[in-house]
PDB file of C-alpha atoms in Angstrom:
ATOM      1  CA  UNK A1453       9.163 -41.517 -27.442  1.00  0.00           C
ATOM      2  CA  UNK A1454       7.934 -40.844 -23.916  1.00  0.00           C
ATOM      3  CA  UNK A1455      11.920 -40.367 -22.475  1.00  0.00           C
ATOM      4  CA  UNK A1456      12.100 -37.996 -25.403  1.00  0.00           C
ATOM      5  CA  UNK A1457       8.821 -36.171 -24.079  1.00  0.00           C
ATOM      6  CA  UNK A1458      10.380 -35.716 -20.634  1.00  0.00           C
ATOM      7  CA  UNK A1459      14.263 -34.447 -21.877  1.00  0.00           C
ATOM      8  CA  UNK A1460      11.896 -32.262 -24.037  1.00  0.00           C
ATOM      9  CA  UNK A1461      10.053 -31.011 -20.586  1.00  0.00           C
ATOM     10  CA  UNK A1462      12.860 -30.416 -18.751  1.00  0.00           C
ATOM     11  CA  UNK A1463      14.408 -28.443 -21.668  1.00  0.00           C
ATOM     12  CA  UNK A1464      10.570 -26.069 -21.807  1.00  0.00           C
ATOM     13  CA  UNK A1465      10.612 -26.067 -17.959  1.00  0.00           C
ATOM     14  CA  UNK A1466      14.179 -24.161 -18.514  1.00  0.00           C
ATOM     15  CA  UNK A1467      13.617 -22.509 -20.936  1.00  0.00           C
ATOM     16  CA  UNK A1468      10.381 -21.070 -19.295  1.00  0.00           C
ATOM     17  CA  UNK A1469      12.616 -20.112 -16.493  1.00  0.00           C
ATOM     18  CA  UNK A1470      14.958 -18.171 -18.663  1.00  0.00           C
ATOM     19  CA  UNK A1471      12.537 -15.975 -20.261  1.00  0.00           C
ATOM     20  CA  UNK A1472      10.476 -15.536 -16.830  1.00  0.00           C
ATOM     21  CA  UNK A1473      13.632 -14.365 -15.629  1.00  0.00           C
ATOM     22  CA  UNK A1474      13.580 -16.463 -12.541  1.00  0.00           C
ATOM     23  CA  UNK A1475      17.435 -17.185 -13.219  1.00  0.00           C
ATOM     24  CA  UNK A1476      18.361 -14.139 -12.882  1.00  0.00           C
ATOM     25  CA  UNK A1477      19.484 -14.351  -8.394  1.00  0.00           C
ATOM     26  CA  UNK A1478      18.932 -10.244  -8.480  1.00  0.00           C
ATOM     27  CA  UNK A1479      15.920 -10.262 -10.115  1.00  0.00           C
ATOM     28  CA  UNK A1480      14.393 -12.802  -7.821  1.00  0.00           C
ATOM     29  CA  UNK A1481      15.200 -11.183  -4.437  1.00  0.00           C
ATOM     30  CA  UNK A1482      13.833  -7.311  -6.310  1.00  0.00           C
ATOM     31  CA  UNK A1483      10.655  -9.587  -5.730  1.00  0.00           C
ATOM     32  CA  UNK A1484      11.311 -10.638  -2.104  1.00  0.00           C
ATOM     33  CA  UNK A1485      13.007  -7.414  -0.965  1.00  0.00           C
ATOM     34  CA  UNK A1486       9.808  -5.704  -0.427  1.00  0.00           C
ATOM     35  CA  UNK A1487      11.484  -2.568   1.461  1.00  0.00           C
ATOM     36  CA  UNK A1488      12.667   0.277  -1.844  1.00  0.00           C
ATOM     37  CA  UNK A1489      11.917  -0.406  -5.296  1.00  0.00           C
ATOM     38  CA  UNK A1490       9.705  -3.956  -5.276  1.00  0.00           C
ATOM     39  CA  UNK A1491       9.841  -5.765  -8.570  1.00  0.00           C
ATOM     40  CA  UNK A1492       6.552  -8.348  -8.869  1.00  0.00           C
ATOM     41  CA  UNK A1493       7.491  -9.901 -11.769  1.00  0.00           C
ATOM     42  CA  UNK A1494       8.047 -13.294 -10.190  1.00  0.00           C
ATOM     43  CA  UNK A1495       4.217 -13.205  -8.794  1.00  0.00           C
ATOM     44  CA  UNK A1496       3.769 -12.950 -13.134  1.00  0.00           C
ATOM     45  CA  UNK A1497       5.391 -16.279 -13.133  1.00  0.00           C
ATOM     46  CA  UNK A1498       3.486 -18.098 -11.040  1.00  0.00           C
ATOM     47  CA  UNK A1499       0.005 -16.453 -12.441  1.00  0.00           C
ATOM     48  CA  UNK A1500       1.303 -17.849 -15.885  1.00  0.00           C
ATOM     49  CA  UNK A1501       2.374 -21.121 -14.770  1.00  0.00           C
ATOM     50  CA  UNK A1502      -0.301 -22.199 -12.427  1.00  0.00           C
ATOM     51  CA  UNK A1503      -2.761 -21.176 -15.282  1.00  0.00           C
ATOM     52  CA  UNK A1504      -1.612 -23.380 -17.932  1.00  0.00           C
ATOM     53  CA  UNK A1505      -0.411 -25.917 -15.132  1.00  0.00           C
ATOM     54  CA  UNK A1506      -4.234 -26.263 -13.474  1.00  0.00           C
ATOM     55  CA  UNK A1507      -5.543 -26.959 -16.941  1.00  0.00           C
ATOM     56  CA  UNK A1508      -2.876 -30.058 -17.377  1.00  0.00           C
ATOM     57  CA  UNK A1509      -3.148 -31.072 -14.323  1.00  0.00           C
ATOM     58  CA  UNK A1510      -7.160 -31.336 -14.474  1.00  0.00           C
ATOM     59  CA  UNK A1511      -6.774 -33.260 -17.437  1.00  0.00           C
ATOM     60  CA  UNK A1512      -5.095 -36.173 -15.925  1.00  0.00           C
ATOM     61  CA  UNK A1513      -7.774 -35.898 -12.849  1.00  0.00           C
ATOM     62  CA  UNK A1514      -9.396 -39.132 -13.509  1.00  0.00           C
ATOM     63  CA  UNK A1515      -7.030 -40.638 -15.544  1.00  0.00           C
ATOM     64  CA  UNK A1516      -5.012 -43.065 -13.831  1.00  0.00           C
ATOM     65  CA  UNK A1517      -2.195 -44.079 -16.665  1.00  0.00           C
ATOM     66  CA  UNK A1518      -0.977 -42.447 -19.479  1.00  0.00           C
ATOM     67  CA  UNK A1519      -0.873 -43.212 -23.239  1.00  0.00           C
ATOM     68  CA  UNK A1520       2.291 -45.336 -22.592  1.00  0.00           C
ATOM     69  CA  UNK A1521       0.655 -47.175 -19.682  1.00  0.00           C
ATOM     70  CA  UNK A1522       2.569 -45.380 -17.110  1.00  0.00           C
ATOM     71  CA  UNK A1523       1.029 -44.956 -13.702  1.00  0.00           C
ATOM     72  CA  UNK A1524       0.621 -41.510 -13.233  1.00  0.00           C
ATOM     73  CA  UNK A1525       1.225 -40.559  -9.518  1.00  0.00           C
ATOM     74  CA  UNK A1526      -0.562 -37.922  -7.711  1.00  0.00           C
ATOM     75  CA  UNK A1527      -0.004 -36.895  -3.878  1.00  0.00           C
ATOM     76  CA  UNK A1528      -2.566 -37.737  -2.186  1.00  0.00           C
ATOM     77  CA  UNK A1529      -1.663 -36.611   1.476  1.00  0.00           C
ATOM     78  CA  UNK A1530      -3.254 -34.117   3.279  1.00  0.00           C
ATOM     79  CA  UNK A1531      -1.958 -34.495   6.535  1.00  0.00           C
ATOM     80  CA  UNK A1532       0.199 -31.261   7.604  1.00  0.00           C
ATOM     81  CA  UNK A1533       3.048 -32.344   9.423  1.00  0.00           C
ATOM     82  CA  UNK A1534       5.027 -29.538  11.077  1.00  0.00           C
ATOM     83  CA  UNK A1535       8.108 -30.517   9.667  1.00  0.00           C
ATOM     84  CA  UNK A1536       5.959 -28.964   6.293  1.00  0.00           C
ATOM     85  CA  UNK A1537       5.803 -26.134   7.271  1.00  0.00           C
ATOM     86  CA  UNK A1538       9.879 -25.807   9.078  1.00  0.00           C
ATOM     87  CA  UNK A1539      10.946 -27.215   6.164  1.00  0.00           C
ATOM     88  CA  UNK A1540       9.407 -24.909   4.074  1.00  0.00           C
ATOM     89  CA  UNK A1541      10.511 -22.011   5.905  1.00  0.00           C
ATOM     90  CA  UNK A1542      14.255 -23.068   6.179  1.00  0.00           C
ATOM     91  CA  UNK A1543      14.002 -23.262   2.196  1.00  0.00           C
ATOM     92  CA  UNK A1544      12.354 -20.170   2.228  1.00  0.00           C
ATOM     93  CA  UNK A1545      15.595 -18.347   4.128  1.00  0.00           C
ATOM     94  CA  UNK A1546      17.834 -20.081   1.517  1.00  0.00           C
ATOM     95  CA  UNK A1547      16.185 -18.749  -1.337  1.00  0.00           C
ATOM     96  CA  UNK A1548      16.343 -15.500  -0.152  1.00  0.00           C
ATOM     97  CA  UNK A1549      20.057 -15.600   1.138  1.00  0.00           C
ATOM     98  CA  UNK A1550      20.990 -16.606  -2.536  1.00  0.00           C
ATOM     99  CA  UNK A1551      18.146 -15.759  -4.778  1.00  0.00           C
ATOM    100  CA  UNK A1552      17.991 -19.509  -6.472  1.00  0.00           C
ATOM    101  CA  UNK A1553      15.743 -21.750  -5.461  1.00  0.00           C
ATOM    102  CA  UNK A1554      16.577 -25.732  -7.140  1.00  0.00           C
ATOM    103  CA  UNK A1555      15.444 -25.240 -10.805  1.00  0.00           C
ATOM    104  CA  UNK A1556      16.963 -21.649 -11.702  1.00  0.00           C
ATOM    105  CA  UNK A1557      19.922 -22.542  -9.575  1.00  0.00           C
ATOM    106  CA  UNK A1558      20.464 -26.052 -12.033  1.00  0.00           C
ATOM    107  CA  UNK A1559      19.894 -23.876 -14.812  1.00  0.00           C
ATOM    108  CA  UNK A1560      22.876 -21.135 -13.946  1.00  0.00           C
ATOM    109  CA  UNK A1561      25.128 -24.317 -13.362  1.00  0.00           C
ATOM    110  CA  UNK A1562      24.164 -25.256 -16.970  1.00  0.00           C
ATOM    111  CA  UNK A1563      24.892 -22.109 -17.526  1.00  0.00           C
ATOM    112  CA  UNK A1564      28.412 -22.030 -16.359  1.00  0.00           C
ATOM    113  CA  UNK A1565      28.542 -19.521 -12.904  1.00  0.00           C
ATOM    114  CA  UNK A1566      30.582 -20.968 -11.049  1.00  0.00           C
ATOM    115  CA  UNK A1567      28.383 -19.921  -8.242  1.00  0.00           C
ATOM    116  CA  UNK A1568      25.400 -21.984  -9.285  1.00  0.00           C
ATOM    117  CA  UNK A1569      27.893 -24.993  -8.540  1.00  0.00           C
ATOM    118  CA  UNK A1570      28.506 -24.009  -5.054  1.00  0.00           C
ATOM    119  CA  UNK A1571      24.962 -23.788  -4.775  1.00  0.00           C
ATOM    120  CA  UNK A1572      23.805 -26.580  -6.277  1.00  0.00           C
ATOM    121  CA  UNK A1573      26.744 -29.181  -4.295  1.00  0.00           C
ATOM    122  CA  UNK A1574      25.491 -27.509  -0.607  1.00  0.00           C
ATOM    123  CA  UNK A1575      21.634 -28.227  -1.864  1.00  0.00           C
ATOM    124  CA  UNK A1576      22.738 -32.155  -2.398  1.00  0.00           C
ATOM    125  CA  UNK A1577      24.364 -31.993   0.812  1.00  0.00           C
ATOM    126  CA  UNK A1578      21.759 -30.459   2.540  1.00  0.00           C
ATOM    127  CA  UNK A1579      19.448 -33.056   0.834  1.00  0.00           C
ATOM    128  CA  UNK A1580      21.866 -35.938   1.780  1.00  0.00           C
ATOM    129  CA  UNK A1581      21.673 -35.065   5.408  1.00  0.00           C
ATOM    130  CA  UNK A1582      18.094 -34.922   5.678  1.00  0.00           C
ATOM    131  CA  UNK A1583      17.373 -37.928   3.294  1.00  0.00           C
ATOM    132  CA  UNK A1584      20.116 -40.191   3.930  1.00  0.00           C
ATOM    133  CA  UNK A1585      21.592 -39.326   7.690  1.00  0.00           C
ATOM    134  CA  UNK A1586      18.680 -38.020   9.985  1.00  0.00           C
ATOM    135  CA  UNK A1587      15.665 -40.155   8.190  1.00  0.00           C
ATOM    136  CA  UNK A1588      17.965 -43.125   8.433  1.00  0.00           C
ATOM    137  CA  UNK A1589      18.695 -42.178  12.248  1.00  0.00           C
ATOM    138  CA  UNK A1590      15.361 -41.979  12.569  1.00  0.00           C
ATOM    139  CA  UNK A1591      14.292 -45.366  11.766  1.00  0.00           C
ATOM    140  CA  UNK A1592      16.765 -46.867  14.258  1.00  0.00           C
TER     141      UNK A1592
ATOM    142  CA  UNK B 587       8.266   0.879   4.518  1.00  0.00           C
ATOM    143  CA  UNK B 588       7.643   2.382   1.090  1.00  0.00           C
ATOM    144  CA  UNK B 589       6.414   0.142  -1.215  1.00  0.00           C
ATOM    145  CA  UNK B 590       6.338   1.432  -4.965  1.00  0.00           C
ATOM    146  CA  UNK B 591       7.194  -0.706  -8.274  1.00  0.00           C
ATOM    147  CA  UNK B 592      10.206  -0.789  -9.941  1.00  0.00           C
ATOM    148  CA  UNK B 593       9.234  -0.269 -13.064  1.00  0.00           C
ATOM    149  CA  UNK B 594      12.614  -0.663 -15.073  1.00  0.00           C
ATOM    150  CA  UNK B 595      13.186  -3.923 -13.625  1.00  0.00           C
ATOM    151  CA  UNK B 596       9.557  -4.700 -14.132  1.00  0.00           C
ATOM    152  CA  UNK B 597       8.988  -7.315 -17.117  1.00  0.00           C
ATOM    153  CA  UNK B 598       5.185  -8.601 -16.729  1.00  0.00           C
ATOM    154  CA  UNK B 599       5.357  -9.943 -20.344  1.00  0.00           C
ATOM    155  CA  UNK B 600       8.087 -11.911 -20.254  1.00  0.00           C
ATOM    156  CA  UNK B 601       7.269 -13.457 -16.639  1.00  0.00           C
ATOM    157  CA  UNK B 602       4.239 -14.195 -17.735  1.00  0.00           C
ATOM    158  CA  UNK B 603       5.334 -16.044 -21.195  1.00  0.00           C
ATOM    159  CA  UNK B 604       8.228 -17.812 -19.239  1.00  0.00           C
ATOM    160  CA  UNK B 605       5.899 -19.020 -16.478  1.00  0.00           C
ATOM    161  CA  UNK B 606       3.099 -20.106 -19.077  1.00  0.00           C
ATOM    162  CA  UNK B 607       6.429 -22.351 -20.452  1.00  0.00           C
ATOM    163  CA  UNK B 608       7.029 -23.695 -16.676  1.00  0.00           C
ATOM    164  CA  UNK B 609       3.421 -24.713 -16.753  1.00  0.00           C
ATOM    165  CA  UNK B 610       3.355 -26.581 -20.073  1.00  0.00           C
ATOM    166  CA  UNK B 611       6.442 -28.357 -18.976  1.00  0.00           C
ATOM    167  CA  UNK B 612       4.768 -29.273 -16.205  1.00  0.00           C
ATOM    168  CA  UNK B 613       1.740 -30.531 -17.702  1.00  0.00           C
ATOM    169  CA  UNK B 614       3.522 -32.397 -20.580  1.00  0.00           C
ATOM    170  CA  UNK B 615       5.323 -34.262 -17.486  1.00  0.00           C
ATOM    171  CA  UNK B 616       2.160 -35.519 -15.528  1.00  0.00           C
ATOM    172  CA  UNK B 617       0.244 -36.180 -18.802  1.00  0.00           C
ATOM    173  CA  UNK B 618       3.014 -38.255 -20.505  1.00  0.00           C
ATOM    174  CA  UNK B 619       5.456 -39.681 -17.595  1.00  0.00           C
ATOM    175  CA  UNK B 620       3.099 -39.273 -14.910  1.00  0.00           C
ATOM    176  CA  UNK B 621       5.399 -37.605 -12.559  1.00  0.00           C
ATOM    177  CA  UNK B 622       4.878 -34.313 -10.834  1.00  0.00           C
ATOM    178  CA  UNK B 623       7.208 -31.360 -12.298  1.00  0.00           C
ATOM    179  CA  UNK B 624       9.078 -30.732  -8.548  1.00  0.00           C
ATOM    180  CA  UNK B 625      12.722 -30.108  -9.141  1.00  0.00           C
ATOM    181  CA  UNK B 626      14.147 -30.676  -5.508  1.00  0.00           C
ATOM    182  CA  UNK B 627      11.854 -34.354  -5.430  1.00  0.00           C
ATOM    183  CA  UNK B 628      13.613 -34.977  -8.754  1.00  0.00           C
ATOM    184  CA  UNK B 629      17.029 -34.491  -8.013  1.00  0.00           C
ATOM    185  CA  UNK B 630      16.795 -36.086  -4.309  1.00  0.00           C
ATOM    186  CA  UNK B 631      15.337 -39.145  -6.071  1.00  0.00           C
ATOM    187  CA  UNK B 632      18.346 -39.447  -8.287  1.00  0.00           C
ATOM    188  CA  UNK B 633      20.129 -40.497  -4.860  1.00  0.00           C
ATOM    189  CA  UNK B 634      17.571 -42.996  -3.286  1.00  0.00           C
ATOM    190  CA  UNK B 635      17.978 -46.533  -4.483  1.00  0.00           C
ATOM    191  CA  UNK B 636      15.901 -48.835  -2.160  1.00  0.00           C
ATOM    192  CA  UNK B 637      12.543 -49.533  -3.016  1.00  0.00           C
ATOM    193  CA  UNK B 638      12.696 -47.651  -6.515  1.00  0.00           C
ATOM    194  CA  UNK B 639      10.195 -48.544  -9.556  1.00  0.00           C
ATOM    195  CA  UNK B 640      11.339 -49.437 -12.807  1.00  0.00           C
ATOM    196  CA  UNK B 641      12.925 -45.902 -14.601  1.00  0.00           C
ATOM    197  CA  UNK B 642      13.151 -44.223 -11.235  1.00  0.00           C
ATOM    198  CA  UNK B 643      16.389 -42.592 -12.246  1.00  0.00           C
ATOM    199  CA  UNK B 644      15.884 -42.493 -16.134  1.00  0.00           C
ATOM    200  CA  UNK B 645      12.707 -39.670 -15.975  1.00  0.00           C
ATOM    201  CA  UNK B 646      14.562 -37.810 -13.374  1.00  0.00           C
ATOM    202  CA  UNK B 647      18.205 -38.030 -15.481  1.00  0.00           C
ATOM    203  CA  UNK B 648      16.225 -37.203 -18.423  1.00  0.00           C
ATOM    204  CA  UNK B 649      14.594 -34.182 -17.259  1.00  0.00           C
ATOM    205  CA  UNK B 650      17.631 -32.850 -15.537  1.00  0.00           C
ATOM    206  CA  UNK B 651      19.418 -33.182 -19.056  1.00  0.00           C
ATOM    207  CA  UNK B 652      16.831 -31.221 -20.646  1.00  0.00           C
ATOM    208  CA  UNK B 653      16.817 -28.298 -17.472  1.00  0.00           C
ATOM    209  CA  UNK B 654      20.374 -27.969 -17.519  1.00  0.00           C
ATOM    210  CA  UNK B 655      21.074 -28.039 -21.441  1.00  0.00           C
ATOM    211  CA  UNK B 656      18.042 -25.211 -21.519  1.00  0.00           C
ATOM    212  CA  UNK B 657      20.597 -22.203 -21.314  1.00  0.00           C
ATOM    213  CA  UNK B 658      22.955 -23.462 -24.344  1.00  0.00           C
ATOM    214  CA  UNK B 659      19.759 -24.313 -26.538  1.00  0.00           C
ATOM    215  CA  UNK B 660      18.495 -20.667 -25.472  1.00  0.00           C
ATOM    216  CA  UNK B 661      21.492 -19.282 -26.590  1.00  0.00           C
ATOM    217  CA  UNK B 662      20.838 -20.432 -30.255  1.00  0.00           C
ATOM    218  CA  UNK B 663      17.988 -17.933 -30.550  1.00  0.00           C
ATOM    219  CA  UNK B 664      18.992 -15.365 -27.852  1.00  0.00           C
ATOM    220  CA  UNK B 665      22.164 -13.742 -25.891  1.00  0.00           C
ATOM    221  CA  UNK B 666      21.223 -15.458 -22.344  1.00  0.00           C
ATOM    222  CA  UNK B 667      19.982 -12.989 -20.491  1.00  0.00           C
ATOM    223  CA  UNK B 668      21.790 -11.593 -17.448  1.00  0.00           C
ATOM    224  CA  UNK B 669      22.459 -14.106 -14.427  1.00  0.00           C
ATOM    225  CA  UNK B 670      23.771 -11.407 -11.675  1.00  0.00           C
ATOM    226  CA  UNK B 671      24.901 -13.297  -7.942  1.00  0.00           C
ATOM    227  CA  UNK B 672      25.800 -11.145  -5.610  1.00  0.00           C
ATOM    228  CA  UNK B 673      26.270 -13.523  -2.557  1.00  0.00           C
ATOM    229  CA  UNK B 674      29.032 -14.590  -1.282  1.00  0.00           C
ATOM    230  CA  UNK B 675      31.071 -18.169  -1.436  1.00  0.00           C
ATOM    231  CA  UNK B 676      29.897 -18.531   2.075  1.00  0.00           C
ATOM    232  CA  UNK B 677      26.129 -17.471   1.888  1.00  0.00           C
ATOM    233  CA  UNK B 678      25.694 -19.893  -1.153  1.00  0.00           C
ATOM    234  CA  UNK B 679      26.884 -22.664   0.691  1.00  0.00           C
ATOM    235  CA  UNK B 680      24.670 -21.528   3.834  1.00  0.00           C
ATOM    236  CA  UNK B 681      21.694 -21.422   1.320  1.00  0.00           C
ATOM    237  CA  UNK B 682      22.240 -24.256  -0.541  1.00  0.00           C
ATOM    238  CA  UNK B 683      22.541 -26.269   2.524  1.00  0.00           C
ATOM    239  CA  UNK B 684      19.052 -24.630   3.897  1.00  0.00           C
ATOM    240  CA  UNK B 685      17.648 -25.163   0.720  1.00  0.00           C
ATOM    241  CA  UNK B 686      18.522 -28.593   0.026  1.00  0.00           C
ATOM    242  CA  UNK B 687      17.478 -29.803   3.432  1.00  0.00           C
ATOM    243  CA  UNK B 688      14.478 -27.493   3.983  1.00  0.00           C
ATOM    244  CA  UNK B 689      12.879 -28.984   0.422  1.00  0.00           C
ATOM    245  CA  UNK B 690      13.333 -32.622   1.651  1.00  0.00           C
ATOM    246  CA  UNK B 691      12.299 -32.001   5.071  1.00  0.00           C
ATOM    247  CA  UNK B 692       9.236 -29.570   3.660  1.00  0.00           C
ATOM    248  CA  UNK B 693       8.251 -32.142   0.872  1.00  0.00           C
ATOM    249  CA  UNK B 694       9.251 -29.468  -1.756  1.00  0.00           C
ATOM    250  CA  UNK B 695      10.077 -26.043  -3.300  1.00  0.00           C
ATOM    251  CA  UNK B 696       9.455 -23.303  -5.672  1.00  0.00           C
ATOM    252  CA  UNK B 697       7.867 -26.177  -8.466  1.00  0.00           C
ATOM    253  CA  UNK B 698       6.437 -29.299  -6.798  1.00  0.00           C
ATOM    254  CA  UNK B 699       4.724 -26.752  -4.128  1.00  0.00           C
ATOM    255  CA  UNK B 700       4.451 -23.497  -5.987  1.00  0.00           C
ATOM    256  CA  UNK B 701       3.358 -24.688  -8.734  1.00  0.00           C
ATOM    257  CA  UNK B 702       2.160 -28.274  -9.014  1.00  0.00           C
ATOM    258  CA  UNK B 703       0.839 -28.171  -6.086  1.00  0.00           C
ATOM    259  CA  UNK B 704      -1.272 -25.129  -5.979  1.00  0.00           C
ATOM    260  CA  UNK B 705      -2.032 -25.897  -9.659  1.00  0.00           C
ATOM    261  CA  UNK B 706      -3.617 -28.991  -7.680  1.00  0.00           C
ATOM    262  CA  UNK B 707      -5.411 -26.899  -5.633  1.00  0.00           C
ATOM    263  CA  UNK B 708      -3.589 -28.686  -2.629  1.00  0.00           C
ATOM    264  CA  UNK B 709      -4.059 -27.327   0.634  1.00  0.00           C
ATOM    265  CA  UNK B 710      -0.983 -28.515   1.880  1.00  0.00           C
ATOM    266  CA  UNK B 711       1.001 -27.204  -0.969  1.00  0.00           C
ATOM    267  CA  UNK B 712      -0.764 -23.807  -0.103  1.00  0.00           C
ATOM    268  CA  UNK B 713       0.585 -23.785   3.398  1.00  0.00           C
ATOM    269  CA  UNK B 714       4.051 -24.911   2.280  1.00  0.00           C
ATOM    270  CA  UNK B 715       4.109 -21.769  -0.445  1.00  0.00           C
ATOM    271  CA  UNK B 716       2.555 -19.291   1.996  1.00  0.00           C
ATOM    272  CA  UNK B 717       5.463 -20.251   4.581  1.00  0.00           C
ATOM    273  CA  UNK B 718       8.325 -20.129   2.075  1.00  0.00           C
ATOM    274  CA  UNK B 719       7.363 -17.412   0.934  1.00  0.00           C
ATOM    275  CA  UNK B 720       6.690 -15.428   4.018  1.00  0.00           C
ATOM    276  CA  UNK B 721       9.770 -16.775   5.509  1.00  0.00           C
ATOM    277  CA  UNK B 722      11.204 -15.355   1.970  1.00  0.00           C
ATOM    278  CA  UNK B 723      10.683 -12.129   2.320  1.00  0.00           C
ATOM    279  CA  UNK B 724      11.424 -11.589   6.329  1.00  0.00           C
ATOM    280  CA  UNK B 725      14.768 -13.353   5.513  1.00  0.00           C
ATOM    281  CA  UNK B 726      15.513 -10.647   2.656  1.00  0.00           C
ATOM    282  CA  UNK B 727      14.739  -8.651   4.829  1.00  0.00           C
ATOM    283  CA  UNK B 728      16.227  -8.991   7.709  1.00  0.00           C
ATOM    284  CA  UNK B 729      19.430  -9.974   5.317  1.00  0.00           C
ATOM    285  CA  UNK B 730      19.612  -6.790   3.249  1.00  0.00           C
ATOM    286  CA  UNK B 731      18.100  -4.187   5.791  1.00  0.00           C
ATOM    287  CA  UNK B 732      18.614  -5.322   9.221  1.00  0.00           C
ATOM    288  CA  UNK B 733      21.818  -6.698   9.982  1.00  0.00           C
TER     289      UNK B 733
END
């Protein structure tokens, strides 16, 4: 029951994307090119998600498993790092180069655009390389 | 600058349903897996494999099914609406590559910080979207206007 819960939220999380029109590469950089005709739609999304989002998310506040004894996992850091806030801006520059960010961008590969796959294999290399080559460089 | 709204591209309603969507899915997640709704944590998890809990990969294959199958169940009720990319081979692999390392290196992206996090009322998750999204819009445009 519970994996067919979570296919079932990644299927609403797309869907919600569709419709939002987050997909949509054009429509998402009408929101960040600011300069002309501005299009604030995608400030709509987040309104609408973070409201029905804050009331799940108090829900489980106190609760520390859910109904199938899961262990439900909160971050709890507070520390800001810089590398939170480079990181962050280096995705920020990607998203606007391409107008996907990870979810829409997995969405238009499900899609079929052919572009959405050249996306989506640099974003696992990119990943890779920070996960698996500098972290693990790192630690040496 | 001249900052008016484009009002044929303009669709309040329909960013506002979809987004109320993202944040059920995002709720149903944390209250019956437990696990926080970010899609770049997700998908990097899929290629860790030390020091993993039981289902590690199983949630995150699972919800990836579900994201990526979302356009061809969409379709059964709707034409899918209009995905238009205009960049280039070469820019998508530039931004895929900044994206996929800035998310990992930044602890996450549009969904774990956007909006998990400031559903959370986290004030790191706050800094993270104020960043990505200013560096957002001086990217676009520098990109589009600038260069």
């Amino acid at each position: 029951m519970k994996n067919i819960i979570t296919l079932l939220a990644g299927l609403i999380f797309g869907l919600g994307l569709i419709i939002s029109g987050m997909t949509n590469p054009a429509k998402v950089i009408g929101f960040l090119d600011i300069e002309g005709q501005w299009d604030p739609s995608l400030a709509y999304v987040m309104i609408g998600a973070i409201s029905i989002a804050f009331l799940g998310f108090r829900f489980v506040k106190n609760k520390s498993k859910t109904i199938f004894d899961d262990p439900i996992h909160l971050p709890g850091t507070t520390h800001v790092p810089k590398e939170l806030i480079i990181g962050s801006v280096l995705f920020g520059a990607g998203w606007a180069l391409a107008g996907f960010c990870p979810g829409p961008a997995l969405v238009a590969l499900g899609a079929g655009y052919k572009e959405a796959f050249i996306f989506v294999m640099a974003m696992i290399v990119g990943m890779y390389i920070h996960d698996h080559l500098i972290e693990v460089y790192k630690k040496r | 600058m001249h900052l008016y709204i484009d009002s044929p591209n303009f669709t309040p309603i329909a960013s506002l349903v979809g987004g109320m969507l993202i944040g059920l899915a995002a709720s149903v997640l944390v209250i019956y897996r437990g696990k926080i709704a970010g899609i770049s944590g997700i998908v990097a998890g899929l290629m860790e494999t030390e020091n993993i809990q039981q289902g590690h990969h199983l949630w995150r294959t699972l919800f990836l099914i579900g994201l990526i199958g979302s356009s061809f169940i969409y379709q059964f009720f709707a034409p899918l609406p209009e995905i238009n990319i205009s960049a280039s081979k070469g820019t998508l692999i530039l931004a895929g590559l900044l994206v996929g390392f800035g998310t990992r290196m930044g602890s996450g992206c549009t969904s774990g910080h956007g909006i998990c996090g400031l559903s959370r009322l986290s004030p790191r998750s706050l800094i993270a979207t104020v960043s990505f999204m200013f560096s957002g819009f001086i990217v676009c445009y520098l990109f589009l206007h600038a260069i």
